[in-house]
mmCIF file of C-alpha atoms in Angstrom:
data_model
loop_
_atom_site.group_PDB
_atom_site.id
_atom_site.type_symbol
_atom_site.label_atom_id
_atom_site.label_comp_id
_atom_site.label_asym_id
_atom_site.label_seq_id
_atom_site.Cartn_x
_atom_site.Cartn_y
_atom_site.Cartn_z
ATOM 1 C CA UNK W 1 22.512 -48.632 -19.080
ATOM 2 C CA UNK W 2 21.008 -45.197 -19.957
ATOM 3 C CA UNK W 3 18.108 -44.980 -17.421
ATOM 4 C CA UNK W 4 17.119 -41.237 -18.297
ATOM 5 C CA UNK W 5 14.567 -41.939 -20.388
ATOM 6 C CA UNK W 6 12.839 -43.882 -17.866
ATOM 7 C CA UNK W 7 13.172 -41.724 -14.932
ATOM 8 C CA UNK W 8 13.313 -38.267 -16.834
ATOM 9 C CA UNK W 9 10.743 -39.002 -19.963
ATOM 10 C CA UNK W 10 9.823 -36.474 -22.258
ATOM 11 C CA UNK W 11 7.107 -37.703 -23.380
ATOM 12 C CA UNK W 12 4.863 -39.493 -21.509
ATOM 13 C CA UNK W 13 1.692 -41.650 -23.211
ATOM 14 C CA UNK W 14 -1.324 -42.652 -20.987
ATOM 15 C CA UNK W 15 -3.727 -45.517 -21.578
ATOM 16 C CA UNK W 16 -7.361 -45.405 -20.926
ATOM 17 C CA UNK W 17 -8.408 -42.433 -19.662
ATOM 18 C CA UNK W 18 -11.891 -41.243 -19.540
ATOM 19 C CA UNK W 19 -13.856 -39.037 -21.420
ATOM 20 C CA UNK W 20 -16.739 -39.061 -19.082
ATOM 21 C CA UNK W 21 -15.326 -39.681 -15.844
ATOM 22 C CA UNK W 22 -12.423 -37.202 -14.756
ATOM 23 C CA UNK W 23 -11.859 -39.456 -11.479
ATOM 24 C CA UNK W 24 -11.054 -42.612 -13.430
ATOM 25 C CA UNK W 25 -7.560 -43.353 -11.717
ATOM 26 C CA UNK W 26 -5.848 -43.171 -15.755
ATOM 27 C CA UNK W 27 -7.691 -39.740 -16.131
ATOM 28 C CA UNK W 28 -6.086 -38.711 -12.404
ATOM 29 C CA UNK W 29 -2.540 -40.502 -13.411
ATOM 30 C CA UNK W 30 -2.860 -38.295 -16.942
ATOM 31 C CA UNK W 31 -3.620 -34.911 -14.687
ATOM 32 C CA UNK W 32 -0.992 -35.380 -12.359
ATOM 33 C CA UNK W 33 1.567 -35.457 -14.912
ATOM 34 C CA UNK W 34 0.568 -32.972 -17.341
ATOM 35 C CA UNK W 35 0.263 -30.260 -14.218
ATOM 36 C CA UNK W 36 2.942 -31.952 -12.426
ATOM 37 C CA UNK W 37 6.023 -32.582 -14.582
ATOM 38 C CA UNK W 38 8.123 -30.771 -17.242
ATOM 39 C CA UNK W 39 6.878 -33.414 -20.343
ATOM 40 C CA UNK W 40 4.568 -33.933 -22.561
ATOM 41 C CA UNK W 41 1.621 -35.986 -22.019
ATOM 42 C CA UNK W 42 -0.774 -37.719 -24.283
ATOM 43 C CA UNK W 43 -3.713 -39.451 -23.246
ATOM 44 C CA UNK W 44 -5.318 -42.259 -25.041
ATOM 45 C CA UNK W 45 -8.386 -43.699 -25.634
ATOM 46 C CA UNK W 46 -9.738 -46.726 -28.252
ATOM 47 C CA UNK W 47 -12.220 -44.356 -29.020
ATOM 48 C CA UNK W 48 -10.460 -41.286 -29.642
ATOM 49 C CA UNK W 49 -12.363 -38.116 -29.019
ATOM 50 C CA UNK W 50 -11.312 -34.672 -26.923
ATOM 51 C CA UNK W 51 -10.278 -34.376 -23.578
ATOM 52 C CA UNK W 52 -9.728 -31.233 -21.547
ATOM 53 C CA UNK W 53 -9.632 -29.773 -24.990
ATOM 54 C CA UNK W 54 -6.419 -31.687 -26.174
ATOM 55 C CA UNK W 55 -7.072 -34.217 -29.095
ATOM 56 C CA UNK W 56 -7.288 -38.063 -27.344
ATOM 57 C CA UNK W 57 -5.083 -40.895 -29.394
ATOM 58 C CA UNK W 58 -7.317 -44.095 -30.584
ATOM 59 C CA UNK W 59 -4.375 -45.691 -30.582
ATOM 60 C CA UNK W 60 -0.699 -46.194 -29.869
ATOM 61 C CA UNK W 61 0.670 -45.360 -33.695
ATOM 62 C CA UNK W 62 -1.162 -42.253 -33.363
ATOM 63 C CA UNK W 63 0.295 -41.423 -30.497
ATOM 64 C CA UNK W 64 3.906 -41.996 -31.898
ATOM 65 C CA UNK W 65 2.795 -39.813 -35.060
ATOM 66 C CA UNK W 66 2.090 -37.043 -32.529
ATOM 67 C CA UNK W 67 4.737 -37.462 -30.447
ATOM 68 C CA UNK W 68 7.409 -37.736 -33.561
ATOM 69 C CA UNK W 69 5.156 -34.048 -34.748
ATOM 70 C CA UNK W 70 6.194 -32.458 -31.676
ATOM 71 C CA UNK W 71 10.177 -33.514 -32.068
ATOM 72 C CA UNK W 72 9.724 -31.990 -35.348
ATOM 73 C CA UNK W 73 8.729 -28.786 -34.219
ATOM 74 C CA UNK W 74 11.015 -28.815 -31.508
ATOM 75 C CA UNK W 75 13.983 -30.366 -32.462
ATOM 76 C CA UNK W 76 16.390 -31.579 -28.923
ATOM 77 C CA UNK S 1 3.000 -12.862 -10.390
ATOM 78 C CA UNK S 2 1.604 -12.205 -6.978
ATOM 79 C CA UNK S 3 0.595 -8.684 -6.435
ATOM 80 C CA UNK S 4 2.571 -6.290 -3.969
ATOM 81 C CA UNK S 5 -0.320 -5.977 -1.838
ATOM 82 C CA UNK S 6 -1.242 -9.384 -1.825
ATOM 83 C CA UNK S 7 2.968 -10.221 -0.840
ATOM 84 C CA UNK S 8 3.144 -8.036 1.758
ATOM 85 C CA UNK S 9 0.207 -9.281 3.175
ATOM 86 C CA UNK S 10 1.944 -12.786 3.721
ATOM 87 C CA UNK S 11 5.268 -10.859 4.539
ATOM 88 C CA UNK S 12 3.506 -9.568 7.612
ATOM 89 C CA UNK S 13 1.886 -12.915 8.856
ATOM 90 C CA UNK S 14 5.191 -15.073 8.832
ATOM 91 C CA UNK S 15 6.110 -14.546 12.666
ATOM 92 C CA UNK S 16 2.433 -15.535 13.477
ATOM 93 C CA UNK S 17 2.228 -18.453 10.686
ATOM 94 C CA UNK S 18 -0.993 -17.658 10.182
ATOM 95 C CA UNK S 19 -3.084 -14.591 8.530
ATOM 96 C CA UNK S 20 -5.069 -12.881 10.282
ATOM 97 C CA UNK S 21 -9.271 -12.455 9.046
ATOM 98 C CA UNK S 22 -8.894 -8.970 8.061
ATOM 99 C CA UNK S 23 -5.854 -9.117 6.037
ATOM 100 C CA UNK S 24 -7.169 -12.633 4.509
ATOM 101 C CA UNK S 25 -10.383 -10.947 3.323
ATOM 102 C CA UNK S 26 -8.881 -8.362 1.717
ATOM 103 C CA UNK S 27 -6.211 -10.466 0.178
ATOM 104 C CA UNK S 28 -9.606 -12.512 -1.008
ATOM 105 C CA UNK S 29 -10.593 -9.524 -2.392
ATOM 106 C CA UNK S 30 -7.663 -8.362 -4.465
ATOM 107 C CA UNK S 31 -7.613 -11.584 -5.791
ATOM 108 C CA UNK S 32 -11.227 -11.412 -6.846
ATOM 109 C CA UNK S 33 -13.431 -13.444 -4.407
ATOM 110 C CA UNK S 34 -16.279 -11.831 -3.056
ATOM 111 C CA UNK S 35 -16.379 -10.881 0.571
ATOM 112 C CA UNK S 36 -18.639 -9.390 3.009
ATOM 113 C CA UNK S 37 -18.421 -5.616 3.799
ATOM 114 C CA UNK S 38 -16.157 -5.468 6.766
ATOM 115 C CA UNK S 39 -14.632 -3.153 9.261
ATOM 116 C CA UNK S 40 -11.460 -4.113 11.418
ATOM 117 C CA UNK S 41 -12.377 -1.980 14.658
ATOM 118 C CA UNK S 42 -10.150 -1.350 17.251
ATOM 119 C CA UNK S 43 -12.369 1.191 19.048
ATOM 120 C CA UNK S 44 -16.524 0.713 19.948
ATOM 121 C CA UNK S 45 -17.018 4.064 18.183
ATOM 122 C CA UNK S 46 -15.706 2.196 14.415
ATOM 123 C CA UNK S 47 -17.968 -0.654 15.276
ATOM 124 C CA UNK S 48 -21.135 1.391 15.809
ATOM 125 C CA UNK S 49 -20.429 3.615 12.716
ATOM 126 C CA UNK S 50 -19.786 0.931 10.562
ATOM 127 C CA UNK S 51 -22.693 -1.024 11.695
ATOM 128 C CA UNK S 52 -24.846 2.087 11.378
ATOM 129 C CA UNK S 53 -23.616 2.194 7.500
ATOM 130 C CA UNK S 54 -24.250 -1.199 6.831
ATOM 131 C CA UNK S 55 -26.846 -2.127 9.113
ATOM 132 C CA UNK S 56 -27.722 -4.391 11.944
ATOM 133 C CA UNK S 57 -27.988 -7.305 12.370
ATOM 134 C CA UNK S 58 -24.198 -8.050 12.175
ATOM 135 C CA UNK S 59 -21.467 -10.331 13.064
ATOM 136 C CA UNK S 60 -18.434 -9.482 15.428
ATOM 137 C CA UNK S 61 -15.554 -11.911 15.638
ATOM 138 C CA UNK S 62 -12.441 -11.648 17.600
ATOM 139 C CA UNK S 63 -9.242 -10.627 16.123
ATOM 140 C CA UNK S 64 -6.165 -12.020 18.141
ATOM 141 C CA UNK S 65 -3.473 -13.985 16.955
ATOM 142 C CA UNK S 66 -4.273 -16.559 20.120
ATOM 143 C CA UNK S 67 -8.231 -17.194 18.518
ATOM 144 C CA UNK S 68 -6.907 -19.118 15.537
ATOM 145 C CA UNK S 69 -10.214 -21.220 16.072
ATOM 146 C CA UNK S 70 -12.652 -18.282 16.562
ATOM 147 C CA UNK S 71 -15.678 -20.306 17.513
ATOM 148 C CA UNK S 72 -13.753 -22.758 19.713
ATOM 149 C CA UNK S 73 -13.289 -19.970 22.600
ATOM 150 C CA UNK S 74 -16.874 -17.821 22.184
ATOM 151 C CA UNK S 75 -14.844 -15.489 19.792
ATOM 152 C CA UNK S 76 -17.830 -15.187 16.911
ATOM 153 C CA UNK S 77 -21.307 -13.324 17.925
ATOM 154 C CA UNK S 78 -23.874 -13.526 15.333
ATOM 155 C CA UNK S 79 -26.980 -11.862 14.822
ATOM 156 C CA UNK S 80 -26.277 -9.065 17.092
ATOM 157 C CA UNK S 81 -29.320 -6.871 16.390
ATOM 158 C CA UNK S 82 -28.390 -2.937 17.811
ATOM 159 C CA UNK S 83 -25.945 -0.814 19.618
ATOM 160 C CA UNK S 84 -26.226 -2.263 22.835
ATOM 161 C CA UNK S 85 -25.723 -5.507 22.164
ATOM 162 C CA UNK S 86 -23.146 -4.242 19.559
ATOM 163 C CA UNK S 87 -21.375 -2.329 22.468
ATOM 164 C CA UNK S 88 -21.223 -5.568 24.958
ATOM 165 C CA UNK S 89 -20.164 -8.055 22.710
ATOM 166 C CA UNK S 90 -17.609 -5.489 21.130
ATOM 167 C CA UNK S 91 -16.327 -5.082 25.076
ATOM 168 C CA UNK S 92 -16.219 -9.185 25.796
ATOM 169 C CA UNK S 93 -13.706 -9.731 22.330
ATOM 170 C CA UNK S 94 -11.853 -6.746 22.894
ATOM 171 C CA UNK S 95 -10.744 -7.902 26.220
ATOM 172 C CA UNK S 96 -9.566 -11.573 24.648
ATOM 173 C CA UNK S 97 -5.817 -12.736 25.324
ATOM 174 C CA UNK S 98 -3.871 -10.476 22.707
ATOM 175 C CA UNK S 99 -6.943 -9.202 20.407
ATOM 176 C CA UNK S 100 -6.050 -6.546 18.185
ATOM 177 C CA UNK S 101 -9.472 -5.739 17.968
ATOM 178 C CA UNK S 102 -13.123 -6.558 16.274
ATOM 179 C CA UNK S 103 -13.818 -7.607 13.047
ATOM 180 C CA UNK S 104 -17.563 -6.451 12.219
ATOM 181 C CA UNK S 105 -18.993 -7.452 9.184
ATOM 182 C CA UNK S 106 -22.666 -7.447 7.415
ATOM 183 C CA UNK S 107 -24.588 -11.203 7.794
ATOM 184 C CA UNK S 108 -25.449 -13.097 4.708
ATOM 185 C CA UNK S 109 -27.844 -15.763 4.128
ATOM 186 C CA UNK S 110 -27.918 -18.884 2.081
ATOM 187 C CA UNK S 111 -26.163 -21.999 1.542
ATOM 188 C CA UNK S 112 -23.033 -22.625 3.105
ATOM 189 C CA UNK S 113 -20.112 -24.176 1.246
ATOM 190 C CA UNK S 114 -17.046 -24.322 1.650
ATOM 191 C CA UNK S 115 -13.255 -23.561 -0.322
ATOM 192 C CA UNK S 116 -10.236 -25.046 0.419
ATOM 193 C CA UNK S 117 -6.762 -25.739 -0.438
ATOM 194 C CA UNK S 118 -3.545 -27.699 0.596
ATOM 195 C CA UNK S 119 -0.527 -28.786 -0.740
ATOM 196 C CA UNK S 120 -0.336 -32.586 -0.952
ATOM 197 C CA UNK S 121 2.519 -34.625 -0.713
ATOM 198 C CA UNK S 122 1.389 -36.329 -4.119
ATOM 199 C CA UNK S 123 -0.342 -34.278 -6.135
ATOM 200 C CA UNK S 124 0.817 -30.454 -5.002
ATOM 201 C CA UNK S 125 -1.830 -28.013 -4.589
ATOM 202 C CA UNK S 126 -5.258 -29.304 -4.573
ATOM 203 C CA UNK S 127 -8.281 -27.745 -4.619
ATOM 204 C CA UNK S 128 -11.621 -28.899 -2.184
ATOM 205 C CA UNK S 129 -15.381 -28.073 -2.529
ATOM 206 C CA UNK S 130 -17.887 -29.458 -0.113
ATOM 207 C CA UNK S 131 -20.865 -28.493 1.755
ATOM 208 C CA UNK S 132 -19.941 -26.498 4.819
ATOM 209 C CA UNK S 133 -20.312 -24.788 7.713
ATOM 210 C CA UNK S 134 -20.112 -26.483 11.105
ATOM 211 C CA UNK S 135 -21.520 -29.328 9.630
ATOM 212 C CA UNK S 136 -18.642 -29.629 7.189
ATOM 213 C CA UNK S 137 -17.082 -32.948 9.802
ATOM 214 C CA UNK S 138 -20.731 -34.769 9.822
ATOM 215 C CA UNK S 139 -21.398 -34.336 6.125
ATOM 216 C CA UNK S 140 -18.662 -35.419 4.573
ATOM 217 C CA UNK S 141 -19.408 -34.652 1.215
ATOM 218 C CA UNK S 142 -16.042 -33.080 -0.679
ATOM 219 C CA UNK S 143 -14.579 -33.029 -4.216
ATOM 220 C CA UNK S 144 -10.747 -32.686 -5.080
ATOM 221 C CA UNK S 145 -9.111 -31.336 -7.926
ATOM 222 C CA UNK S 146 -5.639 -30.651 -8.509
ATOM 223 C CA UNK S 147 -4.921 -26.739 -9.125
ATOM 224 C CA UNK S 148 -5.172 -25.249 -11.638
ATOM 225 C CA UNK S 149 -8.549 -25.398 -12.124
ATOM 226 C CA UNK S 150 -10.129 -25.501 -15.629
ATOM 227 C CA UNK S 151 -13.614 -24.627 -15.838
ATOM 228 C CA UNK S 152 -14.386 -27.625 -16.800
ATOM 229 C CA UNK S 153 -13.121 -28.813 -13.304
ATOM 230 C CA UNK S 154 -14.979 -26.118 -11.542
ATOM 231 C CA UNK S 155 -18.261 -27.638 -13.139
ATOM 232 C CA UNK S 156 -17.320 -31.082 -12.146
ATOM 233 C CA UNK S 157 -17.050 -30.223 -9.046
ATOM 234 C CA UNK S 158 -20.511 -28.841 -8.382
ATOM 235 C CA UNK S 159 -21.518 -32.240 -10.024
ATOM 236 C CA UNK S 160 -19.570 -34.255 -8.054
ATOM 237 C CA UNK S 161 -20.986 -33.084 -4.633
ATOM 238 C CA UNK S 162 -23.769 -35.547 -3.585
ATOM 239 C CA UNK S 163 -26.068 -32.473 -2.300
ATOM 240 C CA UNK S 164 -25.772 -30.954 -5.607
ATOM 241 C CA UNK S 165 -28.992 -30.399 -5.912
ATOM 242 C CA UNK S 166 -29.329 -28.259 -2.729
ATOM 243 C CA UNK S 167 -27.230 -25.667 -5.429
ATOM 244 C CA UNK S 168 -29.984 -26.375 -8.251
ATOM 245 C CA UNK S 169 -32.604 -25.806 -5.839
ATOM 246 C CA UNK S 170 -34.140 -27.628 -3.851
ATOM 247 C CA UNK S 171 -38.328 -27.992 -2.376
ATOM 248 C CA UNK S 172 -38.909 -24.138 -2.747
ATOM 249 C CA UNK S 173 -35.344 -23.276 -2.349
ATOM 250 C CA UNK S 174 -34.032 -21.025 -5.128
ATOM 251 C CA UNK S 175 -30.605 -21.939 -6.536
ATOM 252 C CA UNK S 176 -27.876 -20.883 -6.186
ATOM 253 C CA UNK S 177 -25.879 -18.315 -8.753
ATOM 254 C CA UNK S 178 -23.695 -21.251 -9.864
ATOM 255 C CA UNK S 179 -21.232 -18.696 -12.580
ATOM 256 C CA UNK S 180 -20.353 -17.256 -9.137
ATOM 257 C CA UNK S 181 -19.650 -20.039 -7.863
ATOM 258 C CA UNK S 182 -17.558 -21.118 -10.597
ATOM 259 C CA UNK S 183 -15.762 -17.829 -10.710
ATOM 260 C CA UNK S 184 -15.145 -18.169 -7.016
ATOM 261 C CA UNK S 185 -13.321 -21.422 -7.585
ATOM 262 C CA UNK S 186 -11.591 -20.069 -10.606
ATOM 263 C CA UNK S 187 -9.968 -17.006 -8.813
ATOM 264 C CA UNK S 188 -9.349 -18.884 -6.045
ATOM 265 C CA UNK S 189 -7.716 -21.657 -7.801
ATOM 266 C CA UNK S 190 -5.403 -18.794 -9.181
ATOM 267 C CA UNK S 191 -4.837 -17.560 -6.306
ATOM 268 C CA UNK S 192 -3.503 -21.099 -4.834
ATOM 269 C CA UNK S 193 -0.918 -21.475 -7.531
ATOM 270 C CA UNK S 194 0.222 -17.404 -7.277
ATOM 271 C CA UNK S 195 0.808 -18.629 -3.153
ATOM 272 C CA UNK S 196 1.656 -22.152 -3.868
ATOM 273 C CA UNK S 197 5.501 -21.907 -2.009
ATOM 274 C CA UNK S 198 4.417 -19.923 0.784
ATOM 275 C CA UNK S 199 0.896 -21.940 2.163
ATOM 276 C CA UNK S 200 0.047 -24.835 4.039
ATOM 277 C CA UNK S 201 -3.677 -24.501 3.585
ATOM 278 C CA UNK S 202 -6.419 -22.098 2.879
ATOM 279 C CA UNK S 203 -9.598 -22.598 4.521
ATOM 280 C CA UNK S 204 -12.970 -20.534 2.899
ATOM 281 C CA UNK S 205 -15.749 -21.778 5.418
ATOM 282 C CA UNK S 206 -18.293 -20.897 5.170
ATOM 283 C CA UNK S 207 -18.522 -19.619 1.626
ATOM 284 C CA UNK S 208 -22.426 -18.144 1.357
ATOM 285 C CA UNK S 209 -23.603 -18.710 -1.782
ATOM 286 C CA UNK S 210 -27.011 -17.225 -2.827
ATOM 287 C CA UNK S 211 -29.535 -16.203 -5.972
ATOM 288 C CA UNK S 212 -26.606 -13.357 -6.410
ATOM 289 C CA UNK S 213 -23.465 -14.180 -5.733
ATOM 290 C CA UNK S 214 -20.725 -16.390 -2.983
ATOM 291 C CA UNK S 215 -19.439 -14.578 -0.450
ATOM 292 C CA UNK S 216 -16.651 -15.493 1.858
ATOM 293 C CA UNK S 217 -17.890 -15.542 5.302
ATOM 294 C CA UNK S 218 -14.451 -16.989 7.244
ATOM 295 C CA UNK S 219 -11.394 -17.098 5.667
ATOM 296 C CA UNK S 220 -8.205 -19.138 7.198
ATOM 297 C CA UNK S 221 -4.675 -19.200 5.621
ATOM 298 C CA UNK S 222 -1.956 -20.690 7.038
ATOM 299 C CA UNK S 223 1.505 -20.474 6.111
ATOM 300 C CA UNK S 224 4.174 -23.134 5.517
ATOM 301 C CA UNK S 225 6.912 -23.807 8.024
ATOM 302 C CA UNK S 226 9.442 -22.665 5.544
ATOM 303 C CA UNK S 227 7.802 -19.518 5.007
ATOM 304 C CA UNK S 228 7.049 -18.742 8.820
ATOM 305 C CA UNK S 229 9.374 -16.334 10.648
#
């Protein structure tokens, strides 16, 4: 069983962060990886919006569309 | 990438594992923090004539790679108000186990804050903001944020501190110059990452920050294991 993806991701989607509160434990989960890690991280939100200037997902689809955007431009 | 100045610096604290004030103010400098005017005096003469171009009243602190804790062992005088009181206290530190001399340096006034960074386990280099001073242990009152810094971070930070409005201004006290105080944490957030494999920790306590501008006032860094000599 390939268990790369799982322990080497990269891509990386996290649910519920905060637009308002930066110490919500999602919002510290979503830091840690995006300064942390070699991967690409995309937060989400129901409510969509802007966080740390990079555009917030309402949504898992959307988060696939971006994700499958970025493979485009950077093919493996 | 880290400057040549800024590298040799560290290069020459490995043995002691620790830098010493002088070198970590101007290494504060070069990276763009504000610190007092200083003079690293090894004779009473270089005291006295620096004093006499910045004038009194001044603080002397010990410089010896023993005083890591200057205040634990009498090794800060503050407040010293001419040339004879300049001359004694420059005397007492100069005869301290191993000092390789006197740092003078011009006092400030205002609030005291303080900077700091480590390198945790979790989260790599983090960033700290707090009130400070010797109080610093009674207060309690810190924010974190991993480095880098955005500014948005920076300004969170000031928010985040439950005597933030001590920085606004507070019963007749004017505030603070908070841009300063964000630049302060943005430089020094740089600086963290540019040092990240070589430090432990960075202490900046107290940071002085006033109508003006924040100014360093005590500045420990201490160097990883790995990168000690």
């Amino acid at each position: 069983m390939n268990l790369k993806p799982l322990f080497e991701p990269k891509t990386m989607a996290v649910a519920g962060v905060s637009l308002t509160n930066d110490r919500h434990p999602a919002n510290v989960i979503y830091n840690k990886n995006r300064l942390r890690y070699p991967l690409e991280v995309f937060p989400l939100n129901p409510r969509g919006g802007v966080l740390q200037r990079v555009p917030v997902s309402s949504s898992i689809e959307g988060a696939v569309l971006m994700v499958e955007a970025m493979r485009r431009r950077r093919p493996c | 990438m880290l400057r040549k100045e800024i590298s040799e610096m560290v290069s020459r604290s490995k043995g002691r594992g620790w830098v010493l004030e002088p070198e970590a103010k101007r290494l504060l400098g070069l990276a763009g923090l504000d610190v007092p005017r200083f003079a690293w005096a090894r004779e009473p003469e270089e005291a006295l004539r620096f004093a006499q171009t910045v004038g009194y009243p001044v603080v002397a602190k010990v410089v010896s790679p023993k005083a890591l804790h200057k205040s634990d062992v009498g090794g800060v005088a503050v407040g010293i108000d001419d040339e004879r009181a300049l001359d004694q206290v420059f005397h007492r530190l100069r005869a301290f186990d191993a000092s390789e001399g006197v740092l003078i340096e011009e006092m400030l006034a205002g609030l005291e804050l303080i900077i700091g960074a480590k390198k945790d386990f979790q989260f790599g280099p983090v960033v700290l903001l707090g009130v400070g001073g010797t109080g610093v242990e009674i207060y309690h009152d810190a924010v974190l944020r991993m480095a880098p810094l955005t500014e948005d971070d920076a300004v969170a930070m000031i928010k985040g501190l439950k005597a933030h409005r001590l920085l606004e201004g507070y019963r007749g006290s004017k505030p603070i110059n908070r841009s300063e105080l964000i630049r302060a944490l943005m430089s020094f957030s740089d600086l963290v990452m540019q040092l990240e494999p070589t430090i432990a920790s960075i202490d900046l306590n107290p940071v002085i920050c006033g109508e003006k501008k924040c100014v360093v006032a005590d500045a420990r860094i201490i160097l990883a294991p790995s990168s000690q000599g």
